[in-house]
Short mmCIF file of C-alpha atoms in Angstrom, two decimals:
data_model
loop_
_atom_site.label_atom_id
_atom_site.label_comp_id
_atom_site.label_asym_id
_atom_site.label_seq_id
_atom_site.Cartn_x
_atom_site.Cartn_y
_atom_site.Cartn_z
CA UNK A 1 -6.55 -16.81 -21.14
CA UNK A 2 -8.31 -13.37 -22.61
CA UNK A 3 -8.02 -12.94 -26.30
CA UNK A 4 -10.23 -10.45 -27.48
CA UNK A 5 -13.29 -7.92 -26.71
CA UNK A 6 -16.15 -10.65 -26.97
CA UNK A 7 -14.82 -12.50 -24.53
CA UNK A 8 -14.09 -9.73 -22.36
CA UNK A 9 -17.76 -8.47 -22.55
CA UNK A 10 -18.81 -11.78 -22.15
CA UNK A 11 -16.57 -12.31 -18.76
CA UNK A 12 -17.75 -9.20 -17.96
CA UNK A 13 -14.57 -7.80 -17.40
CA UNK A 14 -13.77 -4.28 -16.77
CA UNK A 15 -11.10 -2.99 -19.34
CA UNK A 16 -10.85 1.07 -18.39
CA UNK A 17 -8.45 3.98 -19.40
CA UNK A 18 -5.57 3.08 -21.54
CA UNK A 19 -3.09 3.51 -18.45
CA UNK A 20 -5.11 2.04 -15.85
CA UNK A 21 -4.50 -1.05 -13.81
CA UNK A 22 -7.52 -3.15 -15.24
CA UNK A 23 -6.24 -2.44 -18.65
CA UNK A 24 -2.52 -3.06 -17.55
CA UNK A 25 -3.42 -6.40 -15.93
CA UNK A 26 -5.47 -7.12 -19.02
CA UNK A 27 -2.70 -6.23 -21.81
CA UNK A 28 -0.82 -8.84 -20.17
CA UNK A 29 -3.08 -11.61 -20.60
CA UNK A 30 -4.48 -12.15 -17.08
CA UNK A 31 -8.55 -11.99 -16.19
CA UNK A 32 -9.15 -8.60 -14.31
CA UNK A 33 -12.74 -7.18 -12.66
CA UNK A 34 -13.14 -4.00 -10.82
CA UNK A 35 -15.31 -4.29 -7.71
CA UNK A 36 -16.54 -0.82 -6.24
CA UNK A 37 -17.01 -1.06 -1.83
CA UNK A 38 -18.51 1.63 0.49
CA UNK A 39 -17.00 2.28 3.48
CA UNK A 40 -19.53 2.47 6.44
CA UNK A 41 -19.18 5.91 6.54
CA UNK A 42 -19.43 6.64 2.72
CA UNK A 43 -16.18 6.18 0.38
CA UNK A 44 -16.46 4.38 -2.70
CA UNK A 45 -13.27 2.37 -2.67
CA UNK A 46 -12.49 0.64 -6.22
CA UNK A 47 -10.80 -2.93 -5.84
CA UNK A 48 -8.84 -4.69 -8.63
CA UNK A 49 -9.31 -8.84 -9.01
CA UNK A 50 -6.92 -11.64 -10.45
CA UNK A 51 -9.43 -14.31 -10.26
CA UNK A 52 -7.01 -16.65 -11.37
CA UNK A 53 -3.60 -17.30 -13.41
CA UNK A 54 -2.47 -17.77 -16.90
CA UNK A 55 0.31 -20.72 -15.99
CA UNK A 56 -1.42 -24.44 -16.22
CA UNK A 57 -3.34 -25.39 -13.15
CA UNK A 58 -3.50 -21.55 -11.96
CA UNK A 59 -7.52 -21.47 -14.44
CA UNK A 60 -10.81 -21.25 -13.00
CA UNK A 61 -11.27 -24.17 -10.43
CA UNK A 62 -7.68 -25.00 -9.86
CA UNK A 63 -5.02 -24.23 -7.47
CA UNK A 64 -5.74 -23.15 -4.11
CA UNK A 65 -8.37 -19.84 -5.12
CA UNK A 66 -7.65 -18.71 -1.14
CA UNK A 67 -7.90 -15.13 -1.77
CA UNK A 68 -4.73 -12.69 -0.50
CA UNK A 69 -5.68 -8.81 -0.42
CA UNK A 70 -2.50 -6.93 -1.16
CA UNK A 71 -2.49 -3.09 0.60
CA UNK A 72 -0.59 -0.50 -0.99
CA UNK A 73 1.35 2.39 0.78
CA UNK A 74 1.26 5.81 1.17
CA UNK A 75 0.68 7.59 -2.14
CA UNK A 76 0.26 4.53 -3.87
CA UNK A 77 -2.23 3.07 -5.62
CA UNK A 78 -2.63 -0.96 -6.75
CA UNK A 79 -0.37 0.07 -9.82
CA UNK A 80 2.31 -1.37 -7.47
CA UNK A 81 1.60 -4.97 -7.46
CA UNK A 82 1.54 -4.78 -11.24
CA UNK A 83 3.24 -2.37 -13.05
CA UNK A 84 6.42 -4.28 -13.57
CA UNK A 85 4.81 -6.87 -15.25
CA UNK A 86 4.15 -10.51 -14.83
CA UNK A 87 7.98 -11.52 -14.90
CA UNK A 88 8.80 -9.53 -11.84
CA UNK A 89 5.26 -8.50 -10.14
CA UNK A 90 4.22 -10.19 -7.06
CA UNK A 91 0.44 -10.21 -7.77
CA UNK A 92 1.12 -12.41 -11.09
CA UNK A 93 2.83 -14.40 -9.12
CA UNK A 94 0.46 -15.22 -6.65
CA UNK A 95 -2.12 -15.80 -9.42
CA UNK A 96 -0.15 -18.05 -11.49
CA UNK A 97 0.50 -20.34 -7.51
CA UNK A 98 -3.67 -20.49 -7.69
CA UNK A 99 -4.35 -17.51 -5.52
CA UNK A 100 -7.54 -15.05 -5.92
CA UNK A 101 -5.66 -11.76 -5.66
CA UNK A 102 -7.35 -8.64 -4.15
CA UNK A 103 -5.40 -5.70 -4.81
CA UNK A 104 -6.54 -2.68 -2.68
CA UNK A 105 -7.07 1.15 -3.13
CA UNK A 106 -7.56 3.46 -0.30
CA UNK A 107 -10.01 6.65 -0.01
CA UNK A 108 -8.38 9.13 -1.69
CA UNK A 109 -6.40 7.70 -4.12
CA UNK A 110 -6.47 8.20 -8.34
CA UNK A 111 -9.03 4.69 -8.03
CA UNK A 112 -10.63 5.54 -4.12
CA UNK A 113 -11.94 9.08 -5.20
CA UNK A 114 -15.59 8.87 -5.09
CA UNK A 115 -18.52 9.58 -1.80
CA UNK A 116 -22.21 8.80 -1.44
CA UNK A 117 -22.59 12.52 -0.63
CA UNK A 118 -19.54 14.32 -0.35
CA UNK A 119 -17.26 15.90 -3.31
CA UNK A 120 -13.57 15.76 -3.48
CA UNK A 121 -13.87 19.88 -3.86
CA UNK A 122 -15.32 19.65 -0.38
CA UNK A 123 -12.86 19.87 2.79
CA UNK A 124 -14.83 17.57 4.05
CA UNK A 125 -13.57 14.75 1.89
CA UNK A 126 -10.60 15.03 3.03
CA UNK A 127 -10.43 15.22 7.02
CA UNK A 128 -9.15 11.61 7.09
CA UNK A 129 -5.82 10.06 7.92
CA UNK A 130 -4.08 6.59 8.17
CA UNK A 131 -6.70 6.68 11.30
CA UNK A 132 -9.08 5.76 8.73
CA UNK A 133 -7.56 3.55 6.25
CA UNK A 134 -7.11 1.11 9.07
CA UNK A 135 -10.69 1.53 10.73
CA UNK A 136 -13.08 1.77 7.72
CA UNK A 137 -10.93 0.68 4.33
CA UNK A 138 -8.92 -2.20 5.17
CA UNK A 139 -12.26 -4.00 7.01
CA UNK A 140 -14.85 -3.08 4.01
CA UNK A 141 -12.43 -4.36 1.20
CA UNK A 142 -12.03 -7.70 3.77
CA UNK A 143 -16.13 -7.78 3.93
CA UNK A 144 -16.01 -7.17 0.50
CA UNK A 145 -13.83 -10.23 -0.31
CA UNK A 146 -15.69 -12.53 1.77
CA UNK A 147 -19.18 -11.56 0.55
CA UNK A 148 -17.75 -12.54 -3.05
CA UNK A 149 -15.65 -15.53 -2.27
CA UNK A 150 -17.42 -16.90 0.45
CA UNK A 151 -13.70 -17.44 2.15
CA UNK A 152 -14.12 -16.92 5.73
CA UNK A 153 -9.81 -16.49 6.32
CA UNK A 154 -7.79 -14.76 3.56
CA UNK A 155 -3.86 -13.71 3.67
CA UNK A 156 -2.97 -9.63 3.56
CA UNK A 157 0.22 -8.70 2.00
CA UNK A 158 0.94 -4.93 3.61
CA UNK A 159 3.79 -2.54 1.86
CA UNK A 160 4.42 0.18 4.53
CA UNK A 161 1.23 1.81 5.34
CA UNK A 162 -0.45 -1.30 4.40
CA UNK A 163 0.73 -2.64 7.06
CA UNK A 164 -0.18 0.49 9.28
CA UNK A 165 -3.43 0.07 8.69
CA UNK A 166 -3.37 -3.21 9.31
CA UNK A 167 -2.12 -2.88 13.28
CA UNK A 168 -5.09 -0.07 13.98
CA UNK A 169 -7.19 -2.58 12.12
CA UNK A 170 -6.38 -5.20 14.88
CA UNK A 171 -6.38 -2.78 17.86
CA UNK A 172 -9.49 -1.20 16.72
CA UNK A 173 -11.30 -3.78 15.09
CA UNK A 174 -10.96 -6.91 17.30
CA UNK A 175 -13.41 -9.08 15.44
CA UNK A 176 -10.97 -8.77 12.22
CA UNK A 177 -8.27 -10.65 13.77
CA UNK A 178 -9.08 -14.09 13.12
CA UNK A 179 -10.02 -13.41 9.65
CA UNK A 180 -6.15 -14.04 8.72
CA UNK A 181 -3.83 -17.14 7.76
CA UNK A 182 -0.80 -14.91 8.21
CA UNK A 183 -0.07 -11.35 7.42
CA UNK A 184 3.48 -10.53 5.63
CA UNK A 185 4.65 -7.13 6.08
CA UNK A 186 6.60 -5.43 3.46
CA UNK A 187 8.58 -2.84 4.77
CA UNK A 188 6.20 -1.82 8.00
CA UNK A 189 5.64 1.51 9.12
CA UNK A 190 4.10 2.41 12.60
CA UNK A 191 6.34 5.13 15.11
CA UNK A 192 9.41 6.47 12.65
CA UNK A 193 11.45 7.82 15.05
CA UNK A 194 14.64 6.95 13.58
CA UNK A 195 13.93 7.42 9.40
CA UNK A 196 15.89 9.82 7.50
CA UNK A 197 13.41 10.50 4.69
CA UNK A 198 11.67 13.08 3.54
CA UNK A 199 9.47 12.28 7.04
CA UNK A 200 11.93 13.66 8.82
CA UNK A 201 12.23 16.95 6.64
CA UNK A 202 8.64 17.79 7.31
CA UNK A 203 9.06 16.76 11.00
CA UNK A 204 11.53 19.20 11.58
CA UNK A 205 9.35 21.69 10.05
CA UNK A 206 6.24 20.26 11.24
CA UNK A 207 4.39 23.62 12.62
CA UNK A 208 5.12 25.90 9.78
CA UNK A 209 4.55 22.99 7.08
CA UNK A 210 1.39 21.87 9.03
CA UNK A 211 0.52 25.63 9.44
CA UNK A 212 1.08 26.72 5.69
CA UNK A 213 -1.13 23.84 4.73
CA UNK A 214 -4.27 25.00 6.63
CA UNK A 215 -3.29 28.91 6.07
CA UNK A 216 -4.42 27.60 2.22
CA UNK A 217 -6.67 25.18 3.14
CA UNK A 218 -4.82 22.40 1.06
CA UNK A 219 -6.03 19.01 2.18
CA UNK A 220 -5.00 17.10 -0.65
CA UNK A 221 -1.54 16.08 -1.09
CA UNK A 222 0.04 15.32 -4.61
CA UNK A 223 -3.09 14.04 -5.99
CA UNK A 224 -2.84 12.66 -9.70
CA UNK A 225 -4.45 15.17 -10.64
CA UNK A 226 -3.59 17.02 -14.57
CA UNK A 227 -0.65 19.08 -13.07
CA UNK A 228 0.87 16.37 -11.53
CA UNK A 229 0.20 14.80 -14.84
CA UNK A 230 1.45 17.46 -17.08
CA UNK A 231 4.83 17.32 -15.07
CA UNK A 232 5.27 13.51 -15.59
CA UNK A 233 4.94 14.09 -18.63
CA UNK A 234 7.44 16.80 -19.42
CA UNK A 235 9.89 15.89 -16.90
CA UNK A 236 9.70 11.93 -16.77
CA UNK A 237 9.17 11.38 -20.54
CA UNK A 238 11.99 8.96 -21.95
CA UNK A 239 14.30 11.58 -23.10
CA UNK A 240 14.16 12.94 -19.35
CA UNK A 241 13.31 9.60 -17.14
CA UNK A 242 16.49 10.06 -15.27
CA UNK A 243 15.68 13.39 -13.52
CA UNK A 244 12.78 11.16 -12.53
CA UNK A 245 14.55 8.42 -11.33
CA UNK A 246 17.34 10.22 -8.81
CA UNK A 247 14.70 12.72 -7.61
CA UNK A 248 12.58 9.78 -6.75
CA UNK A 249 15.19 7.76 -5.07
CA UNK A 250 17.00 10.58 -3.39
CA UNK A 251 13.84 10.43 -0.97
CA UNK A 252 14.12 6.76 -0.91
CA UNK A 253 17.86 6.07 -0.64
CA UNK A 254 19.27 4.14 -3.19
CA UNK A 255 22.56 2.26 -4.85
CA UNK A 256 23.13 4.69 -7.35
CA UNK A 257 25.73 2.05 -9.27
CA UNK A 258 22.23 -0.23 -9.44
CA UNK A 259 20.24 2.59 -10.66
CA UNK A 260 19.22 1.71 -14.43
CA UNK A 261 18.99 -2.28 -13.30
CA UNK A 262 16.20 -1.15 -10.71
CA UNK A 263 14.48 0.71 -12.99
CA UNK A 264 14.72 0.51 -16.74
CA UNK A 265 13.37 2.99 -19.36
CA UNK A 266 10.64 0.80 -20.24
CA UNK A 267 8.98 0.16 -17.18
CA UNK A 268 9.84 3.59 -15.71
CA UNK A 269 7.15 5.70 -17.84
CA UNK A 270 4.42 3.36 -16.86
CA UNK A 271 5.67 3.84 -13.17
CA UNK A 272 5.83 7.33 -12.90
CA UNK A 273 2.05 7.39 -14.94
CA UNK A 274 0.65 5.68 -11.71
CA UNK A 275 2.43 7.88 -9.09
CA UNK A 276 1.75 10.04 -6.65
CA UNK A 277 -1.51 8.12 -6.63
CA UNK A 278 -2.51 11.05 -3.80
CA UNK A 279 -2.92 11.10 -0.12
CA UNK A 280 -4.81 13.51 2.25
CA UNK A 281 -2.78 16.17 4.44
CA UNK A 282 -3.71 14.45 7.35
CA UNK A 283 -1.80 10.86 6.05
CA UNK A 284 1.52 12.52 5.72
CA UNK A 285 1.09 14.77 8.46
CA UNK A 286 0.51 11.76 10.72
CA UNK A 287 3.67 9.93 9.77
CA UNK A 288 5.67 12.81 10.06
CA UNK A 289 4.18 13.35 13.63
CA UNK A 290 5.19 10.12 14.89
CA UNK A 291 8.73 10.76 13.92
CA UNK A 292 8.79 13.59 16.18
CA UNK A 293 6.39 11.36 19.05
CA UNK A 294 8.68 8.37 18.48
CA UNK A 295 5.47 6.75 18.92
CA UNK A 296 2.57 5.20 17.21
CA UNK A 297 -0.64 7.18 17.87
CA UNK A 298 -4.27 8.35 16.49
CA UNK A 299 -3.81 11.75 14.93
CA UNK A 300 -2.67 14.29 16.65
CA UNK A 301 -4.62 17.55 16.95
CA UNK A 302 -2.67 19.60 19.29
CA UNK A 303 -2.90 18.87 22.99
CA UNK A 304 -6.52 21.39 23.03
CA UNK A 305 -8.27 19.88 20.08
CA UNK A 306 -7.02 16.27 21.94
CA UNK A 307 -9.00 16.66 24.76
CA UNK A 308 -12.25 17.52 22.51
CA UNK A 309 -12.20 14.57 20.31
CA UNK A 310 -10.03 11.70 22.31
CA UNK A 311 -11.08 12.92 26.31
CA UNK A 312 -7.37 13.67 26.82
CA UNK A 313 -4.57 16.02 25.65
CA UNK A 314 -2.35 13.80 23.80
CA UNK A 315 -3.41 11.85 20.97
CA UNK A 316 -4.02 7.99 22.31
CA UNK A 317 -1.30 5.38 21.37
CA UNK A 318 -2.03 2.13 19.48
CA UNK A 319 -2.04 -1.08 20.97
CA UNK A 320 0.03 -2.87 18.01
CA UNK A 321 0.26 -6.16 20.77
CA UNK A 322 -3.23 -6.85 19.78
CA UNK A 323 -1.84 -7.88 16.38
CA UNK A 324 -2.51 -11.64 16.74
CA UNK A 325 -2.21 -12.87 13.62
CA UNK A 326 0.93 -14.45 12.27
CA UNK A 327 3.27 -12.06 11.07
CA UNK A 328 5.89 -12.53 8.71
CA UNK A 329 8.01 -9.12 7.96
CA UNK A 330 10.55 -8.09 5.59
CA UNK A 331 13.15 -5.52 5.79
CA UNK A 332 16.09 -3.71 4.71
CA UNK A 333 19.39 -2.17 5.80
CA UNK A 334 19.01 0.80 3.17
CA UNK A 335 15.23 1.72 3.62
CA UNK A 336 15.46 5.05 4.91
CA UNK A 337 11.51 5.22 5.36
CA UNK A 338 11.53 2.28 7.67
CA UNK A 339 14.49 2.22 9.13
CA UNK A 340 15.30 -1.30 10.58
CA UNK A 341 15.37 0.28 14.44
CA UNK A 342 11.57 0.85 13.87
CA UNK A 343 11.16 -2.24 12.45
CA UNK A 344 12.74 -3.68 15.36
CA UNK A 345 10.57 -1.89 17.37
CA UNK A 346 7.31 -3.45 15.53
CA UNK A 347 8.76 -7.05 16.08
CA UNK A 348 9.53 -7.07 19.58
CA UNK A 349 5.64 -5.66 20.22
CA UNK A 350 4.10 -8.26 18.21
CA UNK A 351 3.14 -11.43 19.94
CA UNK A 352 3.00 -14.12 16.61
CA UNK A 353 5.39 -13.34 14.73
CA UNK A 354 6.66 -16.51 13.01
CA UNK A 355 9.18 -15.04 10.40
CA UNK A 356 11.55 -11.65 10.42
CA UNK A 357 14.02 -11.62 7.41
CA UNK A 358 15.92 -9.14 6.12
CA UNK A 359 16.54 -8.55 2.24
CA UNK A 360 19.95 -9.46 1.43
CA UNK A 361 20.28 -7.28 -1.39
CA UNK A 362 22.78 -4.43 -1.64
CA UNK A 363 20.91 -1.17 -1.47
CA UNK A 364 17.84 -2.63 -1.48
CA UNK A 365 15.69 0.52 -0.21
CA UNK A 366 11.99 0.93 0.06
CA UNK A 367 10.77 1.50 -2.82
CA UNK A 368 12.47 -1.77 -4.16
CA UNK A 369 10.05 -3.95 -2.30
CA UNK A 370 7.49 -2.99 -4.76
CA UNK A 371 9.93 -2.00 -7.78
CA UNK A 372 13.15 -3.78 -7.91
CA UNK A 373 13.99 -6.86 -10.39
CA UNK A 374 15.59 -8.28 -7.49
CA UNK A 375 12.45 -8.23 -6.13
CA UNK A 376 11.12 -11.33 -7.06
CA UNK A 377 14.11 -13.44 -6.14
CA UNK A 378 15.27 -11.58 -2.77
CA UNK A 379 11.70 -11.34 -1.07
CA UNK A 380 8.59 -12.51 -3.65
CA UNK A 381 9.70 -16.08 -4.11
CA UNK A 382 10.09 -17.10 -0.66
CA UNK A 383 6.89 -15.35 0.46
CA UNK A 384 5.24 -17.36 -1.77
CA UNK A 385 6.56 -20.80 -0.22
CA UNK A 386 5.46 -19.60 2.82
CA UNK A 387 2.17 -18.48 1.91
CA UNK A 388 2.01 -22.01 0.33
CA UNK A 389 2.98 -23.70 3.11
CA UNK A 390 0.65 -21.95 5.36
CA UNK A 391 -2.48 -22.46 3.30
CA UNK A 392 -2.12 -25.95 2.86
CA UNK A 393 -1.72 -25.67 6.75
CA UNK A 394 -4.90 -24.08 6.95
CA UNK A 395 -6.69 -26.04 5.00
CA UNK A 396 -5.50 -29.74 6.58
CA UNK A 397 -6.55 -28.22 9.94
CA UNK A 398 -10.40 -26.40 8.68
#
């Protein structure tokens, strides 16, 4: 357990700014490391690692120490796995159970807005979508974990877009299909034809919104920049925090009677300091396009440009059935983003689903998977039990 600055320096830990993910982890008494990972196309991704827990039996050299990669959703960062604190957050639970916890960040978010050659002020930096997250970002982070730990197999937890990335990687990068003990999919996203979320609104006005963004050269959306931080400071302070709660939950679906039970006034300011963490225009519009098409495809440039990029008028569909990793899928009835029908679509196509579990909590919505206090008992404890069983089985077989 880390106690003072001398121990921090001795362990070569990166403390970071007061509101950073490494600082949040450190302030809760857990060890933390910051790792820079460079993708094959030059993006520099920042990963955060909790190498061990702080409860007896989970320290250095104790417990499983099997790596587990946690992949966040759209507009998110590694913060979603830790901001609710050791009592409720999944990352701390996994570390205390003996796992080596790695928190990923994809290109373009708060922690991964760097490139070996490009500046974030250049349009070329933002010319990426979910395709690149799956083809470049996830594999680079997986390779780094293996290079650092020597582990040939690991667990993968994908929340929303984090699961999307896994399906893309499984299709386009077959060499990674055997690198996982199991994949936990929390509110997974692929095609989104039944969504009633903000993506349905964007899809309804797709051509207008895409044309507007293109006309004004807007390639990044809701980056955690000064204007966003200023907005959060003014409208998401302790006095006005309910405005942010209601505004955000209107986009995700919520049970109004449980609002303050799910997001208490102490946790909310921390949450809004880390979200939104930014995304590219292409990533957002790619999800909106799937609402229209009802398909899980590569980025749709339009028939003319598709012909040039893909050699066909329609964007090619991803083959989700190529994801042969044992899959444990968790979904919620009240999830307006990844609707039950769309999660069922994923289940029907995956060849190795070992668990398909509905979260049996009234009003449980898309964001509740990573911020609700109820997620611990309704979801995380079950996931942890499954991970421990699968880990022991994998070690016995090897």
